[in-house]
Coordinates of C-alpha atoms and ligand atoms in Angstrom, one line a residue:
M1 CA -178.8 -67.0 -67.6
T2 CA -177.9 -65.7 -64.2
T3 CA -179.2 -62.4 -62.9
I4 CA -176.7 -59.6 -62.3
P5 CA -177.6 -57.5 -59.3
V6 CA -177.0 -53.8 -59.2
M7 CA -175.0 -54.3 -56.0
R8 CA -174.0 -57.2 -53.8
P9 CA -172.2 -56.5 -50.5
W10 CA -168.8 -58.1 -50.1
L11 CA -169.4 -60.2 -47.0
G12 CA -167.7 -63.5 -45.9
D13 CA -166.9 -65.9 -43.1
E14 CA -164.9 -63.2 -41.3
E15 CA -168.0 -61.0 -40.8
A16 CA -170.1 -64.0 -39.9
E17 CA -167.5 -65.1 -37.3
A18 CA -167.2 -61.5 -35.8
A19 CA -171.0 -61.3 -35.5
A20 CA -171.1 -64.8 -33.9
Q21 CA -168.5 -63.7 -31.4
A22 CA -170.6 -60.7 -30.4
V23 CA -173.6 -62.9 -29.9
R24 CA -171.6 -65.4 -27.8
S25 CA -170.2 -62.7 -25.7
G26 CA -173.7 -62.0 -24.3
W27 CA -173.5 -58.2 -25.0
I28 CA -175.2 -57.5 -28.3
A29 CA -176.5 -53.9 -27.8
Q30 CA -174.2 -50.8 -28.0
G31 CA -171.0 -51.6 -26.1
A32 CA -167.3 -52.2 -26.5
R33 CA -167.5 -53.2 -30.2
V34 CA -169.3 -50.0 -31.1
R35 CA -166.6 -48.0 -29.3
A36 CA -163.9 -49.9 -31.2
F37 CA -165.6 -49.3 -34.5
E38 CA -166.0 -45.6 -33.8
Q39 CA -162.3 -45.3 -33.0
A40 CA -161.2 -47.2 -36.1
F41 CA -163.6 -45.3 -38.3
A42 CA -162.6 -41.9 -37.0
E43 CA -159.0 -42.7 -37.7
R44 CA -159.8 -44.0 -41.2
V45 CA -161.6 -40.8 -42.3
G46 CA -159.3 -38.4 -40.3
A47 CA -161.8 -37.1 -37.8
A48 CA -161.2 -36.6 -34.1
E49 CA -164.6 -38.1 -33.1
A50 CA -167.0 -40.7 -34.5
V51 CA -170.4 -41.4 -33.0
A52 CA -172.0 -44.6 -34.3
V53 CA -175.8 -44.5 -34.9
S54 CA -178.6 -46.6 -36.4
S55 CA -178.5 -45.0 -39.9
C56 CA -177.1 -42.2 -41.9
T57 CA -180.5 -40.6 -41.7
A58 CA -180.1 -40.5 -37.9
A59 CA -176.6 -39.0 -38.2
L60 CA -177.9 -36.3 -40.6
H61 CA -180.7 -35.5 -38.2
L62 CA -178.3 -35.2 -35.3
S63 CA -175.9 -33.0 -37.3
L64 CA -178.7 -30.5 -38.1
L65 CA -179.9 -30.5 -34.5
L66 CA -176.3 -29.9 -33.3
S67 CA -176.0 -27.0 -35.7
G68 CA -179.1 -25.4 -34.1
V69 CA -181.4 -25.9 -37.1
G70 CA -185.1 -25.8 -36.2
P71 CA -188.5 -24.4 -37.1
G72 CA -188.4 -21.3 -39.3
D73 CA -185.0 -22.1 -40.7
E74 CA -184.0 -23.1 -44.2
V75 CA -181.3 -25.6 -45.1
V76 CA -179.8 -25.7 -48.6
V77 CA -179.7 -29.2 -50.0
P78 CA -179.4 -30.7 -53.5
S79 CA -182.7 -32.1 -54.7
L80 CA -180.6 -34.6 -56.6
S81 CA -180.1 -37.0 -53.7
F82 CA -181.7 -39.8 -51.9
I83 CA -184.8 -38.4 -50.2
A84 CA -183.4 -38.7 -46.7
T85 CA -181.2 -35.6 -47.4
A86 CA -184.4 -33.5 -47.6
N87 CA -186.4 -35.5 -45.1
V88 CA -184.0 -34.8 -42.2
V89 CA -184.4 -31.1 -42.7
R90 CA -188.2 -31.5 -42.2
H91 CA -187.5 -33.7 -39.2
T92 CA -186.1 -30.7 -37.4
G93 CA -189.1 -28.5 -38.4
A94 CA -187.0 -26.5 -40.9
E95 CA -187.5 -26.4 -44.7
P96 CA -185.2 -27.7 -47.3
V97 CA -184.3 -25.3 -50.1
F98 CA -183.2 -27.0 -53.2
A99 CA -180.1 -25.9 -55.2
D100 CA -179.1 -27.2 -58.6
V101 CA -176.0 -29.3 -59.2
D102 CA -173.0 -29.5 -61.4
P103 CA -173.7 -31.6 -64.5
E104 CA -170.3 -33.4 -64.3
T105 CA -170.3 -34.4 -60.6
G106 CA -174.0 -34.2 -59.6
N107 CA -173.0 -32.1 -56.6
L108 CA -173.6 -28.6 -55.2
T109 CA -171.2 -25.9 -56.2
A110 CA -170.7 -22.4 -54.8
K111 CA -172.5 -21.1 -57.9
T112 CA -175.6 -23.2 -57.5
V113 CA -175.7 -22.6 -53.7
E114 CA -175.2 -18.8 -53.9
T115 CA -178.5 -18.3 -55.8
V116 CA -180.6 -19.8 -53.1
L117 CA -178.9 -18.5 -49.9
G118 CA -181.2 -16.2 -47.9
P119 CA -181.7 -14.5 -44.5
R120 CA -183.2 -17.7 -43.1
T121 CA -180.5 -20.1 -44.4
R122 CA -179.2 -21.8 -41.3
A123 CA -177.0 -24.5 -42.9
V124 CA -175.9 -26.0 -46.2
L125 CA -176.0 -29.8 -46.4
A126 CA -173.7 -30.9 -49.2
V127 CA -173.9 -34.5 -50.5
H128 CA -170.9 -36.4 -51.9
Q129 CA -173.3 -37.9 -54.4
A130 CA -172.6 -41.6 -55.3
G131 CA -169.1 -41.1 -53.8
V132 CA -168.0 -38.2 -56.0
P133 CA -166.5 -35.7 -53.5
T134 CA -168.1 -32.2 -53.4
D135 CA -165.7 -29.4 -53.3
V136 CA -166.5 -28.5 -49.7
E137 CA -163.6 -25.9 -49.5
E138 CA -165.3 -23.9 -52.3
L139 CA -168.6 -24.0 -50.4
R140 CA -166.9 -22.9 -47.2
R141 CA -165.4 -19.9 -48.9
L142 CA -168.9 -18.9 -49.8
C143 CA -170.6 -19.8 -46.5
D144 CA -168.0 -19.1 -43.8
P145 CA -168.3 -15.3 -44.0
L146 CA -172.1 -15.6 -43.6
A147 CA -171.6 -17.9 -40.6
V148 CA -173.6 -20.7 -42.4
P149 CA -172.2 -24.1 -41.5
V150 CA -171.5 -26.5 -44.4
L151 CA -172.5 -30.0 -43.3
E152 CA -171.7 -33.2 -45.2
D153 CA -173.9 -36.0 -46.3
A154 CA -171.1 -38.6 -46.9
A155 CA -173.5 -41.5 -47.0
C156 CA -171.9 -42.9 -50.1
A157 CA -168.4 -41.5 -49.8
V158 CA -166.4 -43.7 -47.5
G159 CA -163.0 -44.1 -49.1
S160 CA -163.4 -41.1 -51.4
V161 CA -160.7 -38.4 -51.5
L162 CA -160.9 -34.6 -51.5
R163 CA -157.7 -32.8 -52.3
G164 CA -155.5 -35.6 -51.1
R165 CA -157.3 -36.2 -47.8
A166 CA -160.1 -38.7 -47.0
V167 CA -163.6 -37.2 -47.3
G168 CA -164.5 -36.4 -43.8
A169 CA -161.1 -35.1 -42.7
G170 CA -161.6 -31.5 -41.6
A171 CA -165.4 -31.7 -42.0
L172 CA -167.5 -29.7 -39.5
M173 CA -169.8 -32.8 -39.4
A174 CA -170.1 -35.6 -41.8
A175 CA -172.8 -38.4 -41.8
W176 CA -172.1 -41.8 -43.2
S177 CA -174.2 -44.8 -44.1
F178 CA -173.6 -48.5 -43.7
H179 CA -176.6 -49.7 -45.7
P180 CA -175.8 -52.6 -48.0
R181 CA -176.3 -50.3 -51.0
K182 CA -173.1 -48.4 -50.0
L183 CA -169.5 -49.8 -49.9
L184 CA -169.0 -50.7 -46.3
T185 CA -172.0 -52.3 -44.7
T186 CA -173.3 -53.3 -41.3
G187 CA -176.8 -54.2 -42.5
E188 CA -178.2 -50.9 -41.3
G189 CA -176.1 -48.3 -39.6
G190 CA -174.5 -44.9 -39.7
M191 CA -171.8 -42.7 -38.2
L192 CA -171.5 -39.0 -37.4
T193 CA -167.9 -37.7 -37.5
T194 CA -166.6 -34.3 -36.3
D195 CA -163.5 -32.7 -34.8
D196 CA -165.7 -31.0 -32.2
A197 CA -165.6 -32.9 -28.9
A198 CA -168.7 -31.0 -27.5
W199 CA -170.8 -31.9 -30.5
A200 CA -169.7 -35.5 -30.3
A201 CA -170.6 -35.6 -26.6
R202 CA -174.0 -34.2 -27.2
A203 CA -174.6 -36.6 -30.2
R204 CA -173.7 -39.5 -27.9
R205 CA -176.3 -38.3 -25.4
L206 CA -179.0 -37.6 -28.0
R207 CA -178.6 -41.1 -29.6
E208 CA -179.4 -42.6 -26.2
H209 CA -182.5 -40.9 -25.0
G210 CA -180.7 -37.9 -23.7
M211 CA -179.0 -40.0 -21.0
D212 CA -176.0 -38.5 -19.3
V213 CA -174.2 -41.9 -19.0
S214 CA -174.3 -44.7 -21.6
A215 CA -175.8 -48.1 -20.6
A216 CA -172.4 -49.7 -21.3
D217 CA -170.6 -47.3 -19.0
R218 CA -173.2 -47.8 -16.3
H219 CA -172.8 -51.6 -16.6
D220 CA -169.0 -51.3 -16.3
S221 CA -169.0 -49.0 -13.4
R222 CA -168.1 -50.5 -9.9
S223 CA -170.0 -47.8 -8.1
L224 CA -173.6 -46.8 -8.1
V225 CA -174.5 -44.7 -11.2
L226 CA -177.9 -43.0 -11.3
E227 CA -178.4 -41.6 -14.8
R228 CA -180.2 -38.4 -15.7
Y229 CA -182.0 -37.6 -18.8
L230 CA -180.9 -34.1 -19.7
E231 CA -182.9 -33.4 -22.8
V232 CA -185.3 -35.1 -25.2
G233 CA -183.3 -37.7 -27.1
F234 CA -183.8 -40.6 -29.5
N235 CA -183.0 -44.2 -29.8
Y236 CA -180.4 -43.9 -32.5
R237 CA -178.0 -46.6 -31.2
M238 CA -176.0 -49.1 -33.3
T239 CA -175.7 -52.7 -31.9
D240 CA -172.4 -54.5 -31.1
V241 CA -173.3 -57.1 -33.7
Q242 CA -173.4 -54.5 -36.4
A243 CA -170.1 -52.9 -35.1
A244 CA -168.4 -56.3 -35.1
I245 CA -169.3 -56.6 -38.8
G246 CA -168.3 -53.0 -39.4
L247 CA -164.8 -53.6 -38.0
V248 CA -164.2 -56.4 -40.5
Q249 CA -165.6 -54.4 -43.3
L250 CA -163.5 -51.4 -42.5
A251 CA -160.3 -53.5 -42.9
K252 CA -161.5 -54.3 -46.4
L253 CA -162.2 -50.8 -47.5
D254 CA -159.1 -50.1 -49.5
A255 CA -159.6 -53.3 -51.4
M256 CA -163.2 -52.4 -52.0
V257 CA -162.3 -49.0 -53.5
S258 CA -159.5 -50.3 -55.7
R259 CA -161.7 -53.0 -57.1
R260 CA -164.4 -50.5 -57.9
R261 CA -161.9 -48.2 -59.6
V262 CA -160.8 -51.1 -61.8
L263 CA -164.4 -51.9 -62.7
A264 CA -165.1 -48.3 -63.5
A265 CA -162.1 -48.0 -65.8
R266 CA -163.3 -51.1 -67.6
Y267 CA -166.8 -49.8 -68.1
R268 CA -165.3 -46.6 -69.5
D269 CA -163.3 -48.7 -72.0
L270 CA -166.3 -50.8 -72.9
L271 CA -168.6 -47.9 -73.4
R272 CA -166.2 -45.5 -75.0
E273 CA -167.8 -45.8 -78.5
V274 CA -171.2 -44.7 -77.4
P275 CA -171.4 -41.1 -78.7
G276 CA -172.2 -38.5 -76.1
L277 CA -172.5 -40.9 -73.2
H278 CA -171.5 -39.1 -70.0
M279 CA -169.9 -41.5 -67.5
V280 CA -169.2 -40.6 -63.8
D281 CA -165.5 -39.8 -63.3
D282 CA -163.1 -38.3 -60.8
P283 CA -163.6 -34.5 -60.4
P284 CA -160.6 -32.2 -60.7
H285 CA -160.5 -31.8 -56.9
G286 CA -160.6 -35.4 -55.8
R287 CA -161.2 -39.1 -56.3
T288 CA -164.5 -41.1 -56.1
N289 CA -165.0 -44.5 -54.6
Y290 CA -167.5 -45.3 -57.4
Q291 CA -170.2 -46.2 -54.9
S292 CA -172.4 -46.1 -58.1
F293 CA -171.3 -46.1 -61.7
W294 CA -173.9 -43.7 -63.2
V295 CA -174.1 -42.7 -66.9
V296 CA -176.2 -40.0 -68.5
L297 CA -177.7 -40.8 -71.9
P298 CA -177.3 -38.0 -74.5
D299 CA -180.4 -36.3 -75.8
D300 CA -180.2 -38.0 -79.1
F301 CA -179.7 -41.5 -77.7
P302 CA -181.9 -43.9 -79.8
A303 CA -183.7 -45.4 -76.8
A304 CA -185.4 -43.7 -73.9
R305 CA -183.9 -44.2 -70.5
D306 CA -186.7 -46.4 -69.2
D307 CA -186.4 -48.5 -72.4
V308 CA -182.8 -49.1 -71.6
L309 CA -183.8 -50.2 -68.0
R310 CA -186.4 -52.5 -69.5
A311 CA -183.8 -54.0 -71.9
M312 CA -181.5 -54.6 -69.0
L313 CA -184.2 -56.3 -67.1
E314 CA -184.9 -58.6 -70.1
A315 CA -181.2 -59.5 -70.2
G316 CA -181.3 -60.4 -66.5
I317 CA -179.5 -57.3 -65.4
S318 CA -180.7 -55.3 -62.4
C319 CA -180.1 -51.6 -63.1
R320 CA -181.5 -48.5 -61.4
R321 CA -182.8 -45.2 -62.7
G322 CA -180.2 -42.5 -61.9
I323 CA -180.2 -40.5 -58.7
M324 CA -183.7 -39.4 -57.7
A325 CA -184.8 -35.8 -57.4
A326 CA -186.6 -35.0 -54.1
H327 CA -188.5 -32.0 -55.6
L328 CA -190.4 -34.3 -58.0
E329 CA -191.7 -36.4 -55.1
P330 CA -195.1 -35.6 -53.4
P331 CA -193.7 -34.2 -50.0
Y332 CA -191.7 -31.6 -51.9
A333 CA -193.6 -31.1 -55.1
G334 CA -194.4 -27.7 -56.4
R335 CA -192.1 -25.7 -54.1
V336 CA -189.2 -25.2 -56.4
A337 CA -188.0 -22.6 -58.9
E338 CA -185.8 -24.1 -61.6
L339 CA -183.4 -27.0 -61.4
P340 CA -182.6 -27.8 -65.0
V341 CA -179.5 -29.8 -64.5
T342 CA -181.1 -31.9 -61.7
E343 CA -184.1 -32.6 -63.9
R344 CA -182.0 -33.6 -66.9
L345 CA -179.7 -35.9 -64.8
T346 CA -182.6 -37.6 -63.0
A347 CA -184.5 -38.2 -66.2
Q348 CA -181.6 -39.4 -68.4
S349 CA -179.2 -41.2 -66.1
L350 CA -179.0 -44.8 -65.0
V351 CA -176.9 -46.7 -62.5
L352 CA -175.0 -49.7 -63.9
P353 CA -174.2 -52.6 -61.6
V354 CA -170.8 -52.5 -59.8
F355 CA -169.9 -54.8 -56.9
H356 CA -166.7 -56.3 -55.6
T357 CA -167.1 -59.8 -57.0
M358 CA -168.4 -58.7 -60.4
T359 CA -166.7 -60.6 -63.3
E360 CA -165.5 -59.3 -66.6
D361 CA -168.1 -61.5 -68.2
E362 CA -170.9 -59.8 -66.3
Q363 CA -169.6 -56.3 -67.2
G364 CA -169.5 -57.4 -70.8
R365 CA -173.2 -58.4 -70.6
V366 CA -174.1 -55.0 -69.2
A367 CA -172.1 -53.0 -71.7
A368 CA -173.5 -55.1 -74.6
V369 CA -177.1 -54.0 -73.8
V370 CA -176.1 -50.3 -74.0
L371 CA -174.0 -50.8 -77.1
A372 CA -176.8 -52.7 -78.9
L373 CA -179.3 -49.9 -78.1
A374 CA -176.8 -47.2 -79.2
R375 CA -176.7 -48.5 -82.7
Ligands
PLP401 C1 -178.2 -43.9 -48.6 C2 -178.3 -42.5 -48.4 C3 -178.8 -41.9 -47.2 C4 -179.5 -42.7 -46.2 O1 -178.7 -43.6 -45.5 P1 -179.3 -44.6 -44.4 O2 -178.2 -45.2 -43.8 O3 -180.1 -45.6 -45.2 O4 -180.2 -43.8 -43.5 C5 -178.7 -40.5 -47.1 N1 -178.1 -39.7 -48.0 C6 -177.6 -40.3 -49.2 C7 -177.0 -39.4 -50.2 C8 -177.7 -41.6 -49.4 O5 -177.2 -42.2 -50.5

């Protein structure tokens, strides 16, 4: 019996060849390929500017710094997210304040955010969780009058759609991940997108030690360039090897999303008979890329969530618990009021395998485990 992974990146000879070309060119650090990937990515998500970085975590950190978040500030985030969403707030010296989420989408709403806004709120960091678009327009109607910027953790959401436009279009700032657990991968990597040229320029400087000229530009210059270091920056650079892979992956994005939507529809068909099973779906305001296919077991499901995971493991299927909740982990424990929806979703949900090359047979094997336990 072969093992079914929870995710397998869709990589092929084209990516291998692109990476090899970067290596053969002799320039493997941040250079022309990074620039080309930034331009192609910005165009794809409908942003004026894209700044490639080493991870989404780095992009999130920069977006908070550019918004002026620092010690003494609070940033509203969902607890129901990968822990990086909360960690980046701490990286700036500010404190994350957790808001609950909508049970259908797993995302923040104006209602859940409103209850935790306070005089120290400096930003709201909305997550398009597992690719399901957050209704950012609704959050902006709440936050704009208070001059609180709404930033976007779009780690999972490349190819998702909000009100007919790509997630990222019109975003103040959005942070993206190219980790292999997401759709489009460069091994590790991230991107910060924005329409604001000044923010983008400062992000470019901060990712490269605060230098006022990039190493690539200095190399290309025919005259003497003596760089200055204008502020304390970071090494958040992406390499040209990663960007070469990213360019190939970006051209495959539409195919990735359509394949996932086919797989998701098929899961829905296969699992329709399980009474009370909630399956992730498009929200009324947009379309998900199905980065993850998560399901929530009903309270009266005959097996506990972890027993379902164990049964999957025995059947050679790699599943994951559903989305984690940061407030239940040691760095953030004991600081929270009530997050009933978050706690129910994290306890009762699981992520079923979806990946581009998944076969009908493999999907059948996954569904069979759930169906057998439901009886
Ligand atoms: C994966 C993920 C991140 C972190 O992305 P990296 O590129 O690994 O830093 C942040 N937020 C969310 C919601 C994620 O799913």
